[in-house]
Short mmCIF file of C-alpha atoms in Angstrom, two decimals:
data_model
loop_
_atom_site.label_atom_id
_atom_site.label_comp_id
_atom_site.label_asym_id
_atom_site.label_seq_id
_atom_site.Cartn_x
_atom_site.Cartn_y
_atom_site.Cartn_z
CA MET A 233 24.97 -85.18 56.56
CA VAL A 234 22.38 -87.08 54.61
CA GLY A 235 22.43 -88.15 51.12
CA ILE A 236 18.73 -88.61 49.42
CA ASP A 237 18.23 -90.01 46.05
CA SER A 238 14.89 -89.34 44.92
CA LEU A 239 13.04 -89.83 42.18
CA VAL A 240 9.91 -88.47 40.61
CA ALA A 241 7.20 -91.24 40.53
CA ALA A 242 4.62 -91.78 37.31
CA ASP A 243 1.94 -90.28 39.50
CA GLY A 244 4.14 -87.27 40.27
CA ARG A 245 5.08 -87.96 44.02
CA TRP A 246 8.81 -87.51 44.92
CA ILE A 247 10.07 -91.04 46.23
CA VAL A 248 13.28 -92.49 47.58
CA LYS A 249 15.64 -94.71 45.93
CA GLN A 250 18.09 -97.22 47.31
CA TYR A 251 21.03 -99.21 45.65
CA THR A 252 21.26 -96.75 43.19
CA GLY A 253 24.88 -97.56 42.55
CA LYS A 254 24.13 -100.38 39.87
CA ALA A 255 20.89 -100.05 37.47
CA GLU A 256 20.08 -103.42 38.30
CA ALA A 257 20.16 -103.24 42.47
CA ILE A 258 18.14 -100.12 42.77
CA ARG A 259 14.86 -100.23 44.56
CA ASN A 260 12.08 -97.90 46.45
CA ALA A 261 12.92 -97.33 49.92
CA GLY A 262 9.34 -97.13 50.38
CA ARG A 263 9.22 -93.25 51.40
CA GLU A 264 8.46 -90.44 50.08
CA THR A 265 11.22 -87.73 49.87
CA VAL A 266 10.20 -85.18 51.98
CA GLU A 267 8.72 -87.70 54.43
CA TRP A 268 12.16 -88.95 54.96
CA ALA A 269 13.80 -85.84 54.74
CA ARG A 270 12.04 -84.64 57.38
CA GLU A 271 12.97 -87.77 59.53
CA ALA A 272 16.52 -87.34 58.81
CA VAL A 273 16.51 -84.00 60.39
CA ARG A 274 14.61 -85.16 63.34
CA LEU A 275 17.26 -87.86 63.62
CA GLY A 276 19.94 -85.35 63.62
CA ALA A 277 20.98 -85.03 60.19
CA GLY A 278 22.08 -81.25 59.68
CA GLU A 279 22.47 -81.29 56.04
CA ILE A 280 20.79 -82.97 53.51
CA VAL A 281 22.65 -83.76 49.77
CA LEU A 282 19.21 -84.06 47.35
CA ASN A 283 20.25 -86.16 44.50
CA CYS A 284 17.18 -85.67 41.83
CA ILE A 285 18.41 -89.07 39.64
CA ASP A 286 15.96 -88.23 37.42
CA ARG A 287 17.61 -85.19 36.47
CA ASP A 288 21.22 -86.28 37.21
CA GLY A 289 23.57 -86.23 34.36
CA VAL A 290 20.89 -84.73 31.89
CA ARG A 291 21.98 -81.18 32.02
CA GLN A 292 18.38 -79.32 32.25
CA GLY A 293 18.66 -77.47 35.17
CA TYR A 294 18.06 -79.23 38.96
CA ASP A 295 14.49 -79.61 39.87
CA LEU A 296 14.11 -76.14 41.86
CA GLU A 297 10.44 -77.65 43.38
CA GLN A 298 11.30 -80.57 44.91
CA THR A 299 14.72 -78.62 46.38
CA ALA A 300 12.41 -76.29 47.85
CA ALA A 301 10.45 -78.35 49.16
CA ILE A 302 13.49 -79.54 51.53
CA ILE A 303 14.48 -76.25 52.28
CA PRO A 304 12.21 -75.40 54.94
CA LEU A 305 13.38 -78.21 56.86
CA GLY A 306 15.93 -75.73 58.74
CA VAL A 307 18.81 -77.77 57.68
CA PRO A 308 21.35 -76.43 54.24
CA VAL A 309 20.71 -78.28 51.57
CA ILE A 310 22.96 -79.31 48.74
CA ALA A 311 20.90 -79.69 45.25
CA SER A 312 22.30 -82.60 42.84
CA GLY A 313 21.17 -83.46 39.17
CA GLY A 314 20.75 -81.42 36.65
CA ALA A 315 23.68 -78.80 36.12
CA GLY A 316 23.83 -77.95 32.85
CA THR A 317 24.32 -74.07 32.89
CA VAL A 318 26.20 -71.49 34.77
CA GLN A 319 22.22 -70.22 35.35
CA HIS A 320 20.92 -73.72 36.88
CA PHE A 321 23.60 -73.03 39.61
CA ALA A 322 22.28 -69.56 40.22
CA ASP A 323 18.94 -70.63 39.93
CA ALA A 324 19.48 -73.60 42.65
CA PHE A 325 20.94 -71.00 44.61
CA ALA A 326 18.05 -68.37 44.39
CA ALA A 327 15.90 -71.04 45.19
CA GLY A 328 17.23 -71.22 48.54
CA ALA A 329 20.07 -74.39 48.18
CA SER A 330 23.40 -73.53 50.06
CA GLY A 331 25.15 -75.67 48.01
CA THR A 332 25.45 -77.53 44.43
CA LEU A 333 26.60 -80.51 43.87
CA ALA A 334 27.32 -81.28 39.57
CA ALA A 335 30.01 -83.65 38.38
CA SER A 336 29.65 -84.15 34.24
CA VAL A 337 29.88 -80.63 33.24
CA PHE A 338 33.49 -80.41 35.32
CA HIS A 339 34.41 -83.48 34.13
CA ASP A 340 33.39 -83.16 30.27
CA ARG A 341 34.83 -79.36 30.62
CA ARG A 342 31.38 -77.79 29.45
CA ILE A 343 31.63 -75.04 32.42
CA ALA A 344 35.51 -74.56 34.25
CA ILE A 345 34.68 -74.29 38.16
CA GLY A 346 36.56 -71.12 38.08
CA GLU A 347 34.57 -69.80 35.37
CA LEU A 348 31.31 -70.63 37.55
CA LYS A 349 32.63 -68.94 40.60
CA ASP A 350 33.56 -65.72 38.53
CA ALA A 351 29.99 -65.93 37.22
CA LEU A 352 28.52 -66.46 40.60
CA ALA A 353 30.02 -64.22 42.24
CA ALA A 354 29.33 -61.22 39.44
CA ILE A 355 25.99 -62.13 40.10
CA GLY A 356 25.85 -61.54 44.14
CA PHE A 357 26.49 -65.08 45.21
CA GLU A 358 29.20 -65.62 47.99
CA VAL A 359 31.79 -68.53 46.27
CA ARG A 360 34.75 -69.91 48.29
CA ARG A 361 38.04 -69.36 46.23
#
């Protein structure tokens, strides 16, 4: 599995960022996101966690366009960054994501994990119990 921290640049390109754990350490990796994902798969990555860092924590929904651009590479893609509602999770799965990652909506108790699973199952998505 490879984790990719991606950001939408001012010119609209998706670019990879490094050292994103500390604001003062973040830097450009010198790669475009889809190019790096393609290379990672070629090198043997069997799954990609795509963290769209400009969406992270804002609860406005996953970057579905960017996620959809990675899905054709043929490995499972976990969407990360942006979950704020149950519908956001459903939208990511409908776009082809194999899984979703979220944190603040659970930490802040905005969505209960059990309720999310129930809602997704009711829509028709497979969930682990």
